[in-house]
Amino acid sequence: MRKYWLILLFFVGMVCYVSAGESHPRVVSAGGSITEWIVALGAENDLVGVDTTSLYPERIRKLPKVGYQRQLNAEGVASLKPTLVVGTPEMGPETVMKQLNDLGIRVETLSNTADFKAVADNLTTLGKLLNKEEQAKQLYQSYHAKFDQVDQLVKKAQGQNKPPKVILVMGIQGGLLAAGRGTTSDWLIKQAGGKNVVSFDGYKSISNEALLALKPDVIIIANRTGRLNDEAIKKMVDADPSLALTNAVKNNKVIGLDASLLVAGLGPRLSDEALRLVAIFYNLPSVQTVLVN
Amino acid sequence: MINRIQPKFLFIGLLVLLILAFVLSLSIGAVPIPFNQLGKAVLSPHSQEGLIIWQIRIPRALLGCIAGAVLAICGVAMQGLFRNPLADPGLIGVSSGASLGAGIAIVFSSQLAFFSTIAPYLLSISAFIGGLIVTWLVYRLGQRRGTTDVATMLLAGIAITALAGAGIGLLMHLADDTMLRKLTFWNMGSLNGAMYSTLWPLLIVTVAICIFLPLRADGLNALLLGESEARHLGIPVERLKIELVICTALGTGAAVAATGLIGFVGLVVPHLIRLLIGPNHRFLLPASAIAGACLLVLSDIVARVVFAPAELQIGIVTAFLGAPFFLYLLVRRRY
């Protein structure tokens, strides 16, 4: 009986849902950063659904969820009547993408490579698709300008200091995953003038001892909230007293970072994050940043 | 004890249930298609609704039928072979082998990509081959003085499954985050993305097995008495054992290759039917196949609807739907 109620409830929801006009593109976005760029372009009203990695800005979370980007289902996406599905190569399964094409829905795969060229290309494509070409140009310029500012800060700071050794980890149950080469985390650390001391490719698990051996000056912990309070850090150090031996803990440089910044290529919030990191890496007075929300 | 049902009534009931489930599966989904417009949509395959039904829902329902039937019927074969109601196709290593094959395909996909034509099917092919290789290994280890010793095979299956598990663990260590998630999802099974083009291999294997195994019903019945007794009754036991292993490896391997791991069906459906109509394989085999088909089609409806527009993995649903029902039957059996 419950099942029928669920189905009924769902249908009622759907009926309320399918009432918008068709003049605008209707977009389903899969991939956190892609969704953020769409919002930054001022095309938020075109979004009709997002995947579970799209968390910013927070009001986006109210949109219908089409599931995890790798596990989209054709009918679920189609039920939102989109004209366009955008995502990264992470989008899948492939057969579902093909089915969406068969249904006459345009599927656009954007790059998730961590470099400026990918951002420029993605913005150009999105600008065309969403009739926001002018905004896309300006957005990219201001984004790049912010990173130029980061660059200048880094150059100035590196004149007097050695780049700090940085490790970015994600807590997983039963251990830590560290960010290696080729990841967005790696790119971000480099941009902010840090030296990522993890040498393997991608995200892999790392033991506490290995972490210790890398002698990090800064430990960045990617988590859901993005900010770590002293208590959380204290807990971590208590759990593994050996961490207390690292410069990172001694100099109070265990910091949090919002894990959603690292999904689906470079997103618009990364420039501010880079500014924050430079300030922490080189003990600069905090740089005034404008939060986009 | 439950009062046993007449097999023919069960068959009629199951077939009606299957037809209902199939129709329900075509009419329910994230895209609302009112029941009175269902016929119209089916008849106009190029309309939006028609495309949804013909390109998405029908392949899914068919895949559910086929995979459910073959998983359940292979479950019967295994429980017959091991004379143990706790046996399932996983016992002879086919599931863990397939999982290992899938893992290898996922983790080394970039290195294996030179077969660009088969790239989309790499995962399925690799899972199928993995299942076959591991089953063959278990079967070979179960050979004792020219005959197949079922007890040894069982132990070998457990050991090889553990080994395959270690292999998967090692792969997980090499995998990145994306691969890990892919593997995790694959291990829970899904009918998502079913297409006609990928249904054929499984359909052929399933039809062949569903025709062949019932022909061996008498042999399986005789096996219930024990191997030597079956031999005295004139059953070619050794050949029968090989046939059962081959059928299970091919059937389960093909099903798992198409859908990912869907547990529970091969273990519980045969049990359930046995509780209802008794252990005669003549009825048990076909009834289990139909019941397995029903279970998967119905589970898939739930998987698609509960969290729409997202979907749940079907392996979770089969366990949630099937396990309580099964437990209820068990509890009722107590005096």
XYZ file of C-alpha atoms in Angstrom:
628
model
C 0.000 0.000 0.000
C 2.836 2.353 0.925
C 4.292 1.868 -2.503
C 1.115 3.093 -4.163
C 1.097 6.160 -1.974
C 4.648 6.858 -2.931
C 3.827 6.506 -6.582
C 0.737 8.676 -6.256
C 2.636 11.299 -4.322
C 5.283 11.244 -6.935
C 2.843 11.717 -9.780
C 1.217 14.637 -8.029
C 4.673 16.115 -7.642
C 5.415 15.577 -11.299
C 2.175 17.215 -12.420
C 2.972 20.277 -10.346
C 6.365 20.166 -11.868
C 5.757 20.048 -15.565
C 4.167 23.407 -15.972
C 6.975 25.764 -16.945
C 7.256 27.358 -20.387
C 9.511 25.997 -23.110
C 11.161 29.148 -24.440
C 14.286 28.804 -22.299
C 16.684 25.906 -22.475
C 15.903 23.399 -19.735
C 19.179 22.145 -18.355
C 20.134 19.156 -16.257
C 23.648 19.621 -14.933
C 25.834 16.778 -13.668
C 29.042 17.829 -11.939
C 29.460 20.361 -9.149
C 31.689 22.858 -10.918
C 29.644 22.814 -14.117
C 26.535 23.677 -12.124
C 28.375 26.511 -10.398
C 29.486 27.971 -13.723
C 25.913 27.861 -15.014
C 24.793 29.798 -11.956
C 27.703 32.234 -12.284
C 26.640 32.883 -15.878
C 23.268 33.969 -14.611
C 21.483 31.008 -16.151
C 20.305 29.547 -12.867
C 16.677 29.692 -13.944
C 17.418 27.334 -16.825
C 18.393 24.549 -14.414
C 15.693 21.914 -13.966
C 17.743 19.232 -12.239
C 21.208 18.549 -10.857
C 23.234 15.540 -9.766
C 24.256 14.768 -6.201
C 27.666 16.437 -6.609
C 26.056 19.829 -7.299
C 25.911 21.484 -3.888
C 26.604 25.162 -4.559
C 25.106 27.686 -4.248
C 23.047 26.108 -1.494
C 19.702 27.005 -3.001
C 20.557 24.685 -5.899
C 20.058 21.782 -3.515
C 16.305 22.321 -3.730
C 16.274 21.261 -7.389
C 15.295 17.693 -8.286
C 18.217 15.310 -7.887
C 18.925 13.009 -10.812
C 21.292 10.865 -8.763
C 25.044 10.486 -8.818
C 26.682 11.627 -12.045
C 27.847 8.120 -12.965
C 24.493 6.532 -12.277
C 22.065 8.717 -14.177
C 18.975 7.024 -15.442
C 17.529 8.000 -18.761
C 13.925 8.151 -17.757
C 14.546 10.059 -14.570
C 16.441 12.711 -16.500
C 13.847 12.720 -19.293
C 11.049 13.230 -16.774
C 12.423 16.711 -16.094
C 11.898 17.495 -19.794
C 15.378 18.911 -20.334
C 16.563 20.199 -23.681
C 20.161 19.875 -22.599
C 22.193 17.662 -20.286
C 25.671 18.938 -19.419
C 28.357 17.177 -17.473
C 31.931 15.963 -17.627
C 33.426 12.705 -18.900
C 32.406 11.369 -15.485
C 28.818 11.277 -16.720
C 27.430 7.840 -17.252
C 26.547 5.085 -17.870
C 27.294 5.400 -21.600
C 24.193 3.538 -22.668
C 22.044 6.012 -20.772
C 23.703 8.915 -22.560
C 22.884 7.225 -25.834
C 19.273 6.754 -24.764
C 19.011 10.445 -23.924
C 20.319 11.274 -27.377
C 17.699 8.973 -28.871
C 15.061 10.923 -26.971
C 16.221 14.083 -28.717
C 17.926 15.542 -25.656
C 21.255 17.186 -26.350
C 24.063 15.766 -24.242
C 27.094 18.005 -23.910
C 30.267 16.695 -22.306
C 32.561 19.394 -20.967
C 36.148 19.002 -19.885
C 37.050 18.295 -16.264
C 40.769 18.779 -16.759
C 42.348 21.034 -14.156
C 43.691 23.869 -16.310
C 42.646 27.288 -17.590
C 42.169 26.128 -21.151
C 39.461 23.707 -20.022
C 37.696 26.498 -18.127
C 37.879 28.805 -21.148
C 36.548 26.118 -23.497
C 33.787 25.111 -21.111
C 32.666 28.685 -20.604
C 32.644 29.315 -24.353
C 30.504 26.224 -24.873
C 28.145 27.047 -22.025
C 27.887 30.637 -23.233
C 26.784 29.448 -26.659
C 24.344 26.883 -25.293
C 22.722 29.236 -22.808
C 22.811 32.454 -24.889
C 25.245 34.033 -22.459
C 28.282 34.473 -24.675
C 29.109 37.964 -23.483
C 28.775 37.008 -19.826
C 30.969 33.958 -20.440
C 33.770 36.133 -21.839
C 33.636 38.559 -18.929
C 33.389 35.794 -16.378
C 36.493 34.087 -17.702
C 38.450 37.344 -17.743
C 37.609 38.188 -14.156
C 38.359 34.609 -13.098
C 41.731 34.724 -14.752
C 42.429 38.161 -13.299
C 41.907 36.824 -9.801
C 44.427 34.076 -10.419
C 46.877 36.685 -11.759
C 46.474 38.386 -8.409
C 47.222 35.070 -6.695
C 50.283 34.689 -8.913
C 51.633 38.076 -7.921
C 51.182 37.309 -4.238
C 52.944 33.985 -4.657
C 55.876 35.513 -6.573
C 56.327 38.175 -3.918
C 56.136 35.674 -1.060
C 58.476 33.188 -2.686
C 61.162 35.866 -2.853
C 61.603 35.511 0.910
C 60.303 31.996 1.670
C 60.556 28.446 0.441
C 57.273 27.017 -0.812
C 55.575 25.093 1.997
C 55.157 21.332 1.682
C 51.474 20.657 1.406
C 49.348 17.531 1.619
C 45.646 17.446 0.881
C 43.733 14.514 2.335
C 40.154 13.378 2.328
C 38.945 11.434 5.298
C 37.464 8.109 4.369
C 36.420 5.425 6.756
C 39.408 3.450 7.863
C 42.006 5.795 6.440
C 42.923 8.824 4.430
C 42.947 9.471 0.702
C 45.672 11.844 -0.387
C 45.511 13.979 -3.520
C 48.306 13.224 -5.960
C 49.310 14.512 -9.380
C 46.798 15.478 -12.014
C 44.041 16.261 -9.533
C 42.226 19.546 -9.055
C 43.684 19.596 -5.530
C 47.194 19.334 -6.927
C 46.538 22.206 -9.340
C 45.099 24.373 -6.570
C 48.055 23.771 -4.241
C 50.476 24.723 -7.028
C 48.511 27.838 -7.972
C 48.610 28.987 -4.366
C 52.373 28.544 -4.285
C 52.515 25.343 -2.283
C 54.432 22.192 -3.091
C 52.313 19.057 -3.202
C 54.597 16.430 -1.706
C 52.410 13.490 -2.718
C 53.920 12.006 -5.837
C 51.460 9.343 -7.048
C 48.673 9.998 -9.573
C 45.084 10.647 -8.565
C 43.598 10.058 -5.142
C 44.987 7.060 -3.268
C 44.983 5.917 0.311
C 47.938 6.936 2.422
C 48.979 5.694 5.832
C 49.551 8.043 8.752
C 53.165 7.025 8.788
C 53.647 7.858 5.132
C 51.987 11.182 5.759
C 54.388 11.844 8.591
C 57.378 10.887 6.441
C 56.428 13.559 3.907
C 56.933 16.224 6.615
C 54.051 18.486 5.610
C 54.120 22.145 6.587
C 50.426 22.393 5.791
C 47.771 19.684 5.937
C 44.560 20.455 4.102
C 41.596 18.318 5.026
C 38.863 18.261 2.424
C 35.510 17.740 4.089
C 31.838 18.489 3.715
C 31.711 21.703 5.644
C 34.896 23.246 4.344
C 35.910 24.786 7.628
C 37.594 22.899 10.422
C 37.233 24.067 13.968
C 39.961 23.605 16.547
C 38.041 20.781 18.123
C 38.047 18.694 14.962
C 41.772 19.220 14.528
C 42.396 18.366 18.165
C 40.443 15.161 17.695
C 42.517 14.232 14.707
C 45.797 14.885 16.494
C 44.592 12.977 19.562
C 43.721 10.019 17.403
C 47.210 10.004 15.986
C 49.684 11.690 18.351
C 52.503 11.282 15.837
C 50.855 14.017 13.770
C 51.785 16.430 16.524
C 55.376 16.079 15.321
C 54.618 17.700 11.977
C 55.201 21.371 11.288
C 51.622 21.577 10.150
C 50.293 20.804 13.619
C 53.048 22.716 15.437
C 52.381 25.887 13.459
C 48.631 25.456 13.561
C 48.368 24.880 9.835
C 45.884 22.063 9.615
C 43.077 23.592 7.628
C 39.764 22.583 6.173
C 38.634 22.859 2.587
C 35.239 22.324 1.050
C 35.420 19.006 -0.793
C 32.806 20.125 -3.301
C 35.412 22.507 -4.751
C 37.244 19.531 -6.145
C 34.507 17.916 -8.221
C 34.181 18.129 -12.015
C 37.088 20.383 -12.951
C 37.879 23.923 -11.890
C 34.909 25.812 -10.497
C 34.282 29.522 -9.983
C 34.904 29.447 -6.228
C 38.479 28.228 -6.651
C 39.972 31.673 -7.207
C 38.869 32.820 -3.752
C 40.026 29.553 -2.291
C 43.441 30.051 -3.888
C 43.670 33.515 -2.316
C 42.825 32.040 1.070
C 45.467 29.345 0.677
C 48.219 31.782 -0.345
C 47.533 33.761 2.802
C 47.808 30.620 4.932
C 50.845 29.188 3.126
C 52.877 32.379 3.505
C 51.385 33.886 6.660
C 50.056 36.899 4.788
C 47.341 39.080 6.220
C 44.064 37.666 5.017
C 43.189 38.919 1.567
C 39.827 40.584 1.287
C 37.704 38.374 -0.949
C 34.280 38.830 -2.385
C 32.158 35.770 -1.807
C 29.931 34.890 -4.710
C 26.665 33.421 -3.583
C 4.100 -26.612 7.378
C 2.603 -24.549 4.639
C -0.037 -26.343 2.673
C 1.598 -27.024 -0.640
C 0.017 -25.551 -3.727
C -0.836 -27.519 -6.823
C 1.978 -26.785 -9.283
C -0.394 -25.875 -12.095
C -2.092 -23.225 -9.930
C 1.274 -21.818 -9.026
C 2.236 -21.666 -12.697
C -0.950 -19.860 -13.630
C -0.499 -17.490 -10.709
C 3.124 -16.770 -11.545
C 2.430 -16.208 -15.232
C -0.389 -13.790 -14.415
C 1.914 -12.031 -11.962
C 4.649 -11.796 -14.564
C 2.321 -10.308 -17.170
C 1.000 -7.841 -14.617
C 4.504 -6.944 -13.520
C 5.549 -6.412 -17.122
C 2.590 -4.154 -17.906
C 3.126 -2.289 -14.657
C 6.762 -1.869 -15.555
C 5.780 -0.271 -18.866
C 3.284 2.070 -17.253
C 5.196 3.247 -14.198
C 8.268 5.411 -14.268
C 9.632 8.878 -13.729
C 7.891 10.181 -16.849
C 4.168 10.096 -16.117
C 2.251 8.273 -18.847
C -1.397 7.917 -17.837
C -2.699 4.373 -17.986
C -5.357 5.181 -20.573
C -2.710 6.579 -22.923
C -0.408 3.614 -22.566
C -1.785 1.824 -25.623
C -1.496 4.941 -27.729
C 2.107 5.431 -26.649
C 3.015 1.828 -27.433
C 1.481 2.151 -30.892
C 3.328 5.359 -31.748
C 6.934 4.435 -31.146
C 8.256 7.782 -32.384
C 6.348 10.033 -30.031
C 8.150 11.125 -26.867
C 6.105 8.712 -24.727
C 6.544 5.966 -27.297
C 10.299 6.443 -27.246
C 10.338 6.266 -23.452
C 8.394 3.017 -23.526
C 10.151 1.377 -26.459
C 13.684 2.592 -25.842
C 13.841 2.636 -22.062
C 11.081 0.722 -20.312
C 10.673 -2.326 -22.542
C 14.406 -3.144 -22.693
C 14.563 -2.781 -18.921
C 11.581 -5.005 -18.321
C 12.947 -7.594 -20.741
C 16.356 -7.511 -19.099
C 14.644 -7.952 -15.724
C 12.717 -10.986 -16.996
C 15.704 -12.633 -18.606
C 18.236 -11.953 -15.857
C 15.771 -12.885 -13.112
C 14.836 -16.138 -14.824
C 18.381 -17.249 -15.465
C 19.645 -16.317 -11.992
C 16.807 -18.234 -10.338
C 17.062 -21.321 -12.528
C 20.839 -21.474 -12.020
C 20.133 -21.230 -8.289
C 17.979 -24.357 -8.558
C 20.745 -26.134 -10.462
C 23.291 -25.283 -7.776
C 21.060 -26.279 -4.880
C 20.444 -29.541 -6.697
C 24.106 -30.140 -7.414
C 25.243 -29.471 -3.873
C 22.095 -31.046 -2.383
C 22.064 -28.016 -0.131
C 19.367 -25.370 0.032
C 21.980 -22.792 0.992
C 23.862 -23.104 -2.270
C 23.716 -20.312 -4.795
C 25.506 -19.596 -8.082
C 28.144 -17.691 -6.171
C 29.372 -20.891 -4.578
C 31.229 -22.135 -7.629
C 33.002 -18.816 -7.967
C 31.121 -17.372 -10.897
C 30.060 -14.182 -9.092
C 33.401 -13.419 -7.521
C 35.130 -14.250 -10.794
C 32.846 -11.889 -12.657
C 33.438 -9.229 -10.044
C 37.176 -9.653 -10.444
C 36.843 -9.459 -14.224
C 34.763 -6.320 -13.913
C 37.304 -4.821 -11.539
C 40.151 -5.505 -13.946
C 38.168 -3.925 -16.779
C 37.392 -0.837 -14.709
C 40.866 -0.288 -13.303
C 42.796 -1.072 -16.483
C 40.268 0.326 -18.941
C 42.742 2.891 -20.230
C 45.373 0.235 -20.888
C 42.814 -2.084 -22.491
C 41.306 0.655 -24.633
C 43.185 -0.410 -27.773
C 40.212 -2.630 -28.548
C 38.256 0.507 -29.298
C 35.385 -1.397 -30.918
C 34.621 -3.360 -27.782
C 35.363 -0.537 -25.342
C 31.715 -0.046 -24.353
C 31.305 -3.785 -23.805
C 34.670 -4.302 -22.172
C 33.198 -4.432 -18.689
C 30.597 -7.050 -19.596
C 32.973 -9.194 -21.605
C 35.599 -9.053 -18.912
C 33.076 -9.955 -16.207
C 31.784 -12.884 -18.256
C 35.256 -14.229 -18.945
C 36.258 -13.748 -15.316
C 33.245 -15.744 -14.175
C 34.018 -18.576 -16.593
C 37.712 -18.775 -15.733
C 37.151 -18.858 -11.982
C 34.351 -21.440 -12.305
C 36.552 -23.617 -14.466
C 39.311 -23.367 -11.866
C 36.949 -24.369 -9.065
C 35.651 -27.249 -11.145
C 39.168 -28.489 -11.917
C 40.113 -28.318 -8.244
C 37.041 -30.385 -7.437
C 38.271 -33.290 -9.569
C 39.150 -36.378 -7.570
C 40.325 -39.507 -9.351
C 38.417 -38.678 -12.486
C 35.149 -37.746 -10.808
C 33.844 -34.463 -9.542
C 33.825 -34.388 -5.783
C 31.120 -31.918 -4.828
C 32.414 -31.378 -1.288
C 35.909 -30.569 -2.555
C 34.412 -28.281 -5.164
C 32.505 -26.444 -2.459
C 35.678 -25.893 -0.432
C 37.622 -24.912 -3.529
C 34.850 -22.461 -4.356
C 35.132 -20.860 -0.942
C 38.910 -20.591 -1.183
C 38.897 -19.245 -4.735
C 36.172 -16.763 -3.828
C 38.382 -15.525 -1.010
C 41.289 -15.241 -3.428
C 39.179 -13.347 -5.933
C 38.070 -11.102 -3.075
C 41.698 -10.382 -2.269
C 42.292 -9.619 -5.939
C 39.403 -7.165 -5.910
C 40.832 -5.597 -2.764
C 44.156 -5.163 -4.519
C 42.433 -3.595 -7.514
C 40.638 -1.206 -5.190
C 44.003 -0.156 -3.881
C 45.139 0.669 -7.409
C 41.855 2.335 -8.325
C 41.123 6.012 -8.151
C 37.996 7.490 -6.665
C 35.987 7.295 -9.882
C 36.868 3.647 -10.467
C 36.015 2.794 -6.886
C 32.550 4.226 -7.233
C 32.018 2.444 -10.514
C 33.015 -0.843 -8.954
C 30.836 -0.243 -5.919
C 27.807 0.438 -8.078
C 28.532 -2.543 -10.285
C 28.602 -4.776 -7.237
C 25.043 -3.750 -6.400
C 23.624 -4.382 -9.854
C 21.258 -2.326 -11.942
C 19.076 -2.668 -15.009
C 19.872 0.954 -15.837
C 20.788 1.606 -19.446
C 19.373 -1.657 -20.804
C 19.315 -1.690 -24.606
C 18.134 -4.190 -27.177
C 21.613 -4.479 -28.635
C 23.041 -5.738 -25.343
C 20.090 -8.024 -24.558
C 20.729 -10.569 -27.300
C 23.649 -12.526 -25.883
C 21.922 -12.925 -22.536
C 18.610 -13.805 -24.181
C 20.155 -16.600 -26.239
C 22.008 -18.047 -23.244
C 18.908 -17.826 -21.046
C 16.571 -19.475 -23.551
C 19.064 -22.267 -24.091
C 19.422 -22.865 -20.353
C 15.689 -22.644 -19.657
C 15.106 -25.309 -22.312
C 18.031 -27.500 -21.332
C 17.816 -27.616 -17.534
C 14.194 -28.879 -17.344
C 15.299 -31.765 -19.559
C 17.582 -32.731 -16.688
C 14.848 -32.558 -14.055
C 14.786 -36.338 -13.529
C 18.530 -36.379 -13.030
C 18.321 -33.586 -10.475
C 15.511 -35.411 -8.681
C 17.626 -38.558 -8.543
C 20.575 -36.536 -7.232
C 18.479 -35.603 -4.209
C 18.901 -39.205 -3.052
C 22.671 -38.972 -3.265
C 25.171 -39.528 -6.031
C 25.567 -43.290 -5.849
C 21.801 -43.805 -5.641
C 21.367 -41.638 -8.703
C 23.992 -43.667 -10.479
C 22.127 -46.882 -9.634
C 19.015 -45.347 -11.121
C 20.889 -45.038 -14.399
C 21.585 -41.322 -14.300
C 24.919 -40.320 -15.891
C 25.887 -38.420 -12.761
C 29.321 -37.277 -13.836
C 28.023 -35.743 -17.042
C 25.092 -34.164 -15.223
C 27.432 -32.431 -12.786
C 29.494 -30.968 -15.616
C 26.340 -29.822 -17.381
C 25.042 -28.107 -14.264
C 28.334 -26.304 -13.705
C 28.551 -25.186 -17.335
C 24.946 -23.953 -17.361
C 25.416 -22.010 -14.151
C 28.689 -20.478 -15.240
C 27.286 -19.401 -18.603
C 23.906 -18.276 -17.305
C 24.995 -16.457 -14.182
C 28.067 -15.129 -15.942
C 25.990 -13.662 -18.759
C 23.411 -12.218 -16.359
C 26.027 -10.627 -14.146
C 27.842 -9.296 -17.202
C 24.661 -7.531 -18.300
C 23.444 -6.186 -14.958
C 26.244 -6.279 -12.421
C 25.934 -8.405 -9.318
C 22.368 -8.971 -8.210
C 22.464 -11.200 -5.173
C 19.683 -12.974 -3.428
C 17.618 -14.047 -6.477
C 19.517 -17.278 -7.076
C 19.470 -18.190 -3.405
C 15.982 -17.343 -2.288
C 13.681 -17.791 -5.260
C 14.302 -21.557 -5.552
C 13.802 -21.839 -1.798
C 10.555 -19.996 -1.955
C 9.171 -22.134 -4.748
C 10.310 -25.275 -2.970
C 8.362 -24.186 0.091
C 5.295 -23.715 -2.079
C 5.307 -26.775 -4.337
C 7.926 -29.146 -2.993
C 11.249 -30.346 -4.350
C 10.214 -31.923 -7.664
C 12.584 -30.339 -10.195
C 10.138 -30.852 -13.010
C 8.070 -28.002 -11.577
C 10.732 -26.348 -9.485
C 12.943 -25.340 -12.422
C 10.377 -23.574 -14.627
C 8.463 -22.086 -11.693
C 11.654 -20.648 -10.227
C 12.544 -19.102 -13.562
C 9.181 -17.333 -13.807
C 9.314 -16.266 -10.156
C 12.831 -14.905 -10.603
C 11.639 -12.901 -13.585
C 8.736 -11.506 -11.528
C 11.003 -10.572 -8.639
C 13.441 -8.627 -10.788
C 10.802 -6.832 -12.846
C 8.927 -5.761 -9.719
C 12.137 -4.799 -7.914
C 13.182 -2.693 -10.851
C 9.911 -0.760 -10.739
C 10.624 0.105 -7.118
C 14.248 0.957 -7.932
C 13.126 3.410 -10.591
C 10.311 5.067 -8.698
C 11.300 5.479 -5.050
C 13.912 8.171 -5.509
C 12.935 9.381 -8.975
C 14.409 11.138 -10.884
C 17.396 9.325 -9.363
C 17.424 5.562 -9.087
C 18.253 2.964 -6.506
C 20.479 -0.047 -7.199
C 18.324 -3.096 -7.817
C 20.374 -5.380 -5.592
C 19.253 -3.295 -2.623
C 15.616 -3.619 -3.633
C 15.662 -7.385 -4.217
C 17.010 -7.852 -0.718
C 14.520 -5.397 0.823
C 11.561 -6.966 -0.963
C 12.564 -10.584 -0.906
C 14.196 -11.038 2.479
C 11.244 -10.072 4.719
C 8.879 -12.200 2.655
C 11.243 -15.097 2.872
C 11.629 -14.647 6.620
C 7.862 -14.595 6.981
C 7.661 -17.958 5.238
C 10.401 -19.346 7.450
C 8.701 -18.197 10.621
C 5.407 -19.667 9.499
C 7.081 -23.027 8.996
C 7.858 -23.281 12.675
C 5.353 -25.174 14.716
